[in-house]
XYZ file of C-alpha atoms in Angstrom:
369
model
C 5.140 -1.917 -21.172
C 4.855 -2.308 -17.523
C 5.395 0.168 -14.770
C 7.757 0.235 -12.160
C 6.318 1.558 -8.576
C 8.323 1.874 -5.472
C 6.574 2.519 -2.347
C 8.920 4.154 0.096
C 9.013 6.097 3.048
C 11.658 6.414 5.960
C 9.410 6.268 8.737
C 8.497 2.523 9.602
C 5.183 1.232 10.393
C 3.027 3.083 7.967
C 1.122 0.342 6.557
C 3.665 -0.048 3.602
C 3.997 -3.755 3.044
C 0.023 -3.867 3.726
C -0.574 -1.568 1.002
C 1.468 -3.628 -1.552
C 0.371 -6.873 -0.275
C -3.444 -5.399 -0.984
C -2.974 -3.879 -4.286
C -1.062 -6.767 -6.064
C -3.926 -9.288 -5.285
C -6.941 -6.786 -6.507
C -4.404 -6.135 -9.915
C -3.965 -9.924 -10.018
C -7.868 -10.892 -9.485
C -8.303 -8.321 -12.329
C -6.151 -10.177 -14.619
C -2.837 -8.333 -14.530
C 0.722 -9.630 -14.213
C 2.335 -8.350 -11.156
C 5.603 -8.926 -9.987
C 6.373 -7.932 -6.276
C 10.238 -7.500 -4.906
C 10.466 -7.638 -1.181
C 13.465 -5.387 -0.835
C 13.205 -4.967 3.076
C 15.035 -7.380 5.391
C 12.355 -7.329 7.722
C 10.693 -9.515 5.131
C 7.107 -9.167 6.034
C 5.812 -9.210 2.106
C 7.371 -12.561 1.929
C 5.731 -13.947 5.168
C 2.514 -12.244 3.386
C 2.837 -14.089 0.267
C 4.132 -17.142 1.499
C 0.891 -17.101 3.935
C 2.656 -17.846 7.377
C 0.647 -17.327 10.076
C 2.385 -19.153 12.913
C 5.741 -19.186 14.736
C 6.208 -22.499 13.884
C 5.552 -21.906 10.193
C 7.983 -18.930 10.343
C 10.866 -21.012 12.374
C 14.041 -22.150 10.496
C 13.272 -25.868 11.519
C 13.681 -28.411 8.575
C 10.249 -28.686 8.354
C 8.902 -25.720 8.675
C 7.236 -23.786 5.606
C 9.615 -21.078 5.479
C 12.906 -23.051 5.586
C 11.168 -25.074 2.582
C 10.156 -22.017 0.779
C 13.826 -20.307 1.247
C 15.337 -23.255 -0.078
C 13.323 -23.199 -3.080
C 12.681 -19.454 -4.067
C 15.110 -17.040 -5.259
C 15.662 -14.202 -2.612
C 16.529 -10.297 -3.789
C 19.865 -10.835 -2.784
C 20.676 -14.135 -4.471
C 18.822 -12.458 -7.425
C 21.059 -9.017 -7.303
C 24.207 -11.248 -6.768
C 23.426 -13.383 -9.678
C 22.146 -10.387 -12.010
C 25.460 -8.376 -11.220
C 27.810 -11.446 -11.679
C 26.310 -12.750 -14.655
C 25.668 -16.408 -12.818
C 23.159 -18.807 -12.369
C 21.368 -19.719 -9.090
C 18.800 -22.451 -9.862
C 16.029 -20.897 -7.734
C 12.612 -19.707 -9.099
C 10.001 -17.004 -8.153
C 7.498 -17.774 -5.963
C 4.211 -17.756 -7.910
C 0.552 -17.262 -6.893
C -2.071 -17.538 -9.877
C -5.693 -16.030 -9.085
C -8.560 -16.523 -11.491
C -11.350 -14.117 -11.628
C -14.707 -16.127 -11.090
C -16.761 -13.919 -13.390
C -14.482 -13.273 -16.220
C -12.499 -16.469 -16.135
C -9.283 -14.209 -16.707
C -5.945 -15.342 -14.835
C -4.006 -12.875 -13.153
C -0.396 -13.673 -11.650
C 1.664 -12.518 -8.661
C 5.285 -13.465 -8.676
C 7.388 -12.865 -5.873
C 11.182 -12.041 -5.331
C 11.714 -13.023 -2.038
C 13.338 -10.831 0.931
C 16.121 -11.756 2.544
C 17.847 -11.025 6.243
C 21.245 -10.772 4.281
C 20.449 -7.855 2.525
C 22.675 -6.016 4.975
C 25.794 -7.867 3.294
C 24.564 -7.052 -0.629
C 24.041 -3.617 0.730
C 28.160 -2.667 2.353
C 28.996 -4.362 -0.965
C 26.819 -2.018 -3.383
C 28.205 1.045 -0.929
C 31.713 0.107 -1.813
C 31.389 -0.429 -5.498
C 29.739 2.914 -5.708
C 32.012 5.138 -3.442
C 35.315 3.325 -5.646
C 33.638 4.109 -8.797
C 36.726 2.506 -10.756
C 36.941 0.445 -14.515
C 35.824 -2.447 -12.631
C 32.782 -1.542 -10.754
C 31.397 1.600 -12.588
C 28.725 -1.038 -14.614
C 27.791 -2.755 -11.628
C 24.801 0.211 -10.729
C 23.670 -0.266 -14.357
C 23.832 -4.018 -14.016
C 21.781 -3.408 -10.992
C 18.818 -1.187 -12.696
C 18.999 -4.026 -16.074
C 17.761 -6.455 -13.556
C 14.853 -4.634 -12.276
C 13.599 -2.634 -15.522
C 14.079 -5.913 -17.860
C 10.767 -7.061 -16.152
C 8.678 -4.420 -17.504
C 8.202 -6.761 -20.561
C 6.678 -9.361 -18.616
C 4.590 -7.951 -16.245
C 2.136 -5.209 -15.826
C 3.397 -3.875 -12.672
C 6.579 -4.237 -10.747
C 5.703 -2.935 -7.158
C 9.190 -2.755 -5.124
C 8.385 -2.736 -0.968
C 11.817 -0.731 0.430
C 12.967 -0.755 3.916
C 12.577 2.583 5.707
C 16.002 3.591 5.473
C 17.174 7.100 4.197
C 20.846 5.944 4.275
C 20.258 2.561 2.095
C 22.336 2.577 -1.095
C 20.009 -0.295 -2.278
C 16.732 2.169 -1.678
C 18.420 4.640 -3.733
C 19.359 2.496 -6.591
C 15.784 0.994 -6.390
C 14.113 4.495 -6.698
C 16.232 5.747 -9.355
C 15.493 2.729 -11.458
C 11.822 3.115 -10.838
C 8.984 4.844 -13.080
C 7.073 6.238 -10.208
C 7.082 6.122 -6.482
C 4.429 6.311 -3.640
C 4.844 7.353 0.104
C 2.561 5.811 2.166
C 1.815 7.480 5.284
C -0.156 7.470 8.438
C -2.004 10.523 10.067
C 1.069 11.241 12.580
C 3.550 13.932 13.528
C 6.194 11.352 12.890
C 4.620 10.935 8.963
C 4.548 14.454 8.519
C 8.316 14.556 9.816
C 9.197 11.924 7.224
C 7.433 14.164 4.186
C 9.327 16.785 5.266
C 12.589 15.618 4.784
C 11.749 13.548 1.351
C 13.546 16.609 -0.373
C 16.777 15.963 1.208
C 16.678 12.296 0.900
C 16.042 12.453 -2.794
C 18.874 15.111 -3.029
C 21.480 13.008 -1.426
C 20.835 9.907 -3.202
C 21.252 11.939 -6.478
C 24.152 13.490 -5.211
C 25.747 10.214 -4.283
C 24.983 8.210 -7.566
C 25.221 11.352 -10.176
C 28.091 9.991 -11.990
C 26.277 7.238 -12.535
C 23.461 8.517 -14.668
C 23.040 7.461 -18.159
C 24.452 9.531 -20.939
C 25.045 9.435 -24.373
C 28.161 7.579 -23.854
C 27.371 5.531 -20.521
C 24.657 3.064 -19.700
C 23.749 3.550 -16.363
C 21.013 4.917 -14.305
C 17.869 6.402 -15.668
C 16.882 8.880 -12.872
C 13.335 9.164 -14.025
C 11.107 8.380 -10.967
C 7.890 10.303 -10.846
C 6.164 11.274 -7.640
C 2.485 9.850 -7.805
C 1.320 11.168 -4.418
C 0.910 9.924 -0.542
C -1.685 6.935 0.623
C -2.973 7.602 4.144
C -3.117 4.409 6.034
C -4.653 3.673 9.644
C -7.117 6.699 8.956
C -9.274 6.581 12.397
C -12.877 6.466 12.232
C -15.923 6.429 14.610
C -14.192 8.928 16.852
C -15.944 11.798 18.144
C -16.650 14.638 16.065
C -16.804 12.276 13.053
C -16.494 14.058 9.342
C -17.396 12.238 6.359
C -15.084 12.137 3.578
C -16.137 11.849 -0.198
C -17.142 7.967 0.180
C -19.151 8.454 3.116
C -16.443 7.246 5.424
C -16.232 8.826 8.610
C -12.983 9.975 9.684
C -11.946 11.592 13.494
C -11.357 15.442 13.175
C -7.630 14.639 14.226
C -7.335 12.318 11.455
C -8.864 15.079 8.948
C -6.284 17.540 10.394
C -3.277 15.481 10.254
C -4.219 14.553 6.539
C -4.663 18.312 5.659
C -1.252 18.924 7.165
C 0.318 16.100 5.607
C -0.841 17.462 2.305
C 0.304 20.755 2.884
C 3.733 19.622 3.791
C 4.390 17.285 0.387
C 3.832 20.642 -1.480
C 7.326 21.174 -0.479
C 8.332 18.172 -1.830
C 5.967 18.605 -4.969
C 7.919 21.595 -5.595
C 11.204 20.299 -5.332
C 10.547 17.227 -7.457
C 8.575 18.790 -10.258
C 11.522 21.157 -11.024
C 13.741 18.115 -11.563
C 11.116 16.060 -13.756
C 10.226 13.742 -10.709
C 6.529 14.057 -10.567
C 3.569 13.950 -12.342
C 1.401 17.171 -12.327
C -1.315 18.253 -10.379
C -3.430 18.090 -13.595
C -2.192 14.243 -14.131
C -3.082 13.584 -10.760
C -6.518 14.847 -10.934
C -6.823 13.189 -13.845
C -5.273 9.448 -13.160
C -6.263 9.106 -9.420
C -9.928 11.156 -10.025
C -9.092 13.381 -6.810
C -9.617 17.039 -6.447
C -7.024 16.800 -3.454
C -3.371 16.879 -4.812
C -1.311 14.687 -3.464
C -3.176 12.487 -1.421
C -3.891 9.406 -3.575
C -6.628 7.818 -1.217
C -7.254 7.741 2.972
C -7.475 4.280 4.166
C -9.102 3.333 7.428
C -7.417 1.615 9.904
C -8.153 -2.348 9.996
C -9.950 -3.876 12.813
C -7.961 -6.207 14.971
C -10.304 -9.213 13.905
C -10.197 -8.700 10.066
C -6.295 -8.579 10.109
C -6.381 -11.515 12.215
C -8.714 -13.374 9.859
C -6.951 -12.228 7.110
C -3.286 -13.533 8.375
C -4.863 -16.905 9.318
C -6.400 -17.299 6.049
C -2.960 -16.416 4.335
C -4.745 -13.677 2.028
C -4.803 -9.661 2.143
C -8.012 -8.054 3.680
C -9.456 -7.188 0.030
C -9.759 -10.683 -0.197
C -11.358 -11.762 2.474
C -14.788 -13.757 2.150
C -17.727 -14.549 4.628
C -16.582 -18.114 4.296
C -12.997 -17.195 5.345
C -14.324 -15.229 8.302
C -16.188 -18.287 9.423
C -13.442 -20.751 9.525
C -10.443 -18.483 10.619
C -12.424 -16.273 12.988
C -11.440 -16.352 17.176
C -14.241 -16.529 19.276
C -16.334 -13.395 18.168
C -18.287 -13.945 14.508
C -17.200 -11.729 11.972
C -19.942 -10.620 9.132
C -18.529 -8.812 6.669
C -21.686 -8.754 4.546
C -23.911 -7.244 6.921
C -23.442 -3.467 6.528
C -24.937 -2.607 10.131
C -21.711 -3.917 11.826
C -18.272 -2.410 12.360
C -16.512 -5.608 10.502
C -18.555 -4.758 7.282
C -18.370 -0.819 7.272
C -14.434 -1.543 8.068
C -14.186 -4.141 4.904
C -16.482 -1.880 2.538
C -14.167 1.144 3.295
C -10.800 -0.875 2.766
C -11.960 -2.462 -0.215
C -13.108 0.566 -1.657
C -9.845 2.518 -0.910
C -7.543 0.166 -2.294
C -9.672 -0.714 -5.423
C -9.659 2.883 -5.831
C -6.116 3.295 -5.980
C -5.561 0.198 -8.057
C -7.953 1.955 -10.951
C -5.655 4.949 -10.881
C -2.861 2.328 -11.274
C -4.315 1.010 -14.330
C -5.670 4.352 -15.602
C -1.501 5.193 -15.373
C -0.493 2.190 -17.037
C -2.901 2.954 -19.953
C -1.838 6.543 -20.082
C 1.569 5.680 -20.418
C 1.403 2.953 -22.737
């Protein structure tokens, strides 16, 4: 039985979509089946999965790749609409198959695409929740079933949410999930966002408490468990370098912010553990092989060249090869195989961090089987 993991932070720009994209490819390349749900109207995950890298491909012109895919593949709002209303849509999931060259094992990434029209679904769902009458009472339960039903077909269901703390869609997704991860950046605003997690969840629970599953009512599960923070965009190679466990060098300011974030998350942990909404510190150490609850991993910032090449190649950074770097580089040569240069160091550090997170999720899947 697969696991649903939601990625949420009401601070935007923390690399949430980047994390989901890279993890999906790593797991699929290892032979796992992954379903991605793009529940953010910015649709960045969808564009990344479609492999769009230019404004021409991303336009709404009839001949554009974006327009072609929108007409062919089902969006999140279309998907929720058909599930709640029990109607047919006629569109399929976007699919990408990956073959492990060493084992020959095939992995799959399927995508329920993003949609700029999510605001309309948001408004409708808010009306449903606040009305809570005999005609609308079963809709939140149908919403949950439309997501949780995929656990039998996929090893992992990853949901990329918007950064809105007031989103009823985010609330329904979170309370329908098995686990959630909060991506953060080493900054004051991420620190503030972590501080606010308790109040956000309390507001969501209060809003949806009448829809919680009981013996006589098939509603929302209310069982998400907090896994931890993933620190994105950690700065390296500044003055006063410190070495991390994997010998990656981070700046003193980065290490200070990470320490503050970890201290701040303890407040949310105390709130969530009392409500059965967090794994324990012992489980965290066992799953993620870390002595530092609740920082799952520290992931260094991408160099602009690596990010640019990955976007042009239509793959996440962890899937870059030297051949792709030669084909899609700008004027600057990029070597990710020679460990003596900055590109190779960055690529190695990024790959190691994201693969370590994937290892933890696989361990979680095994323990929760």
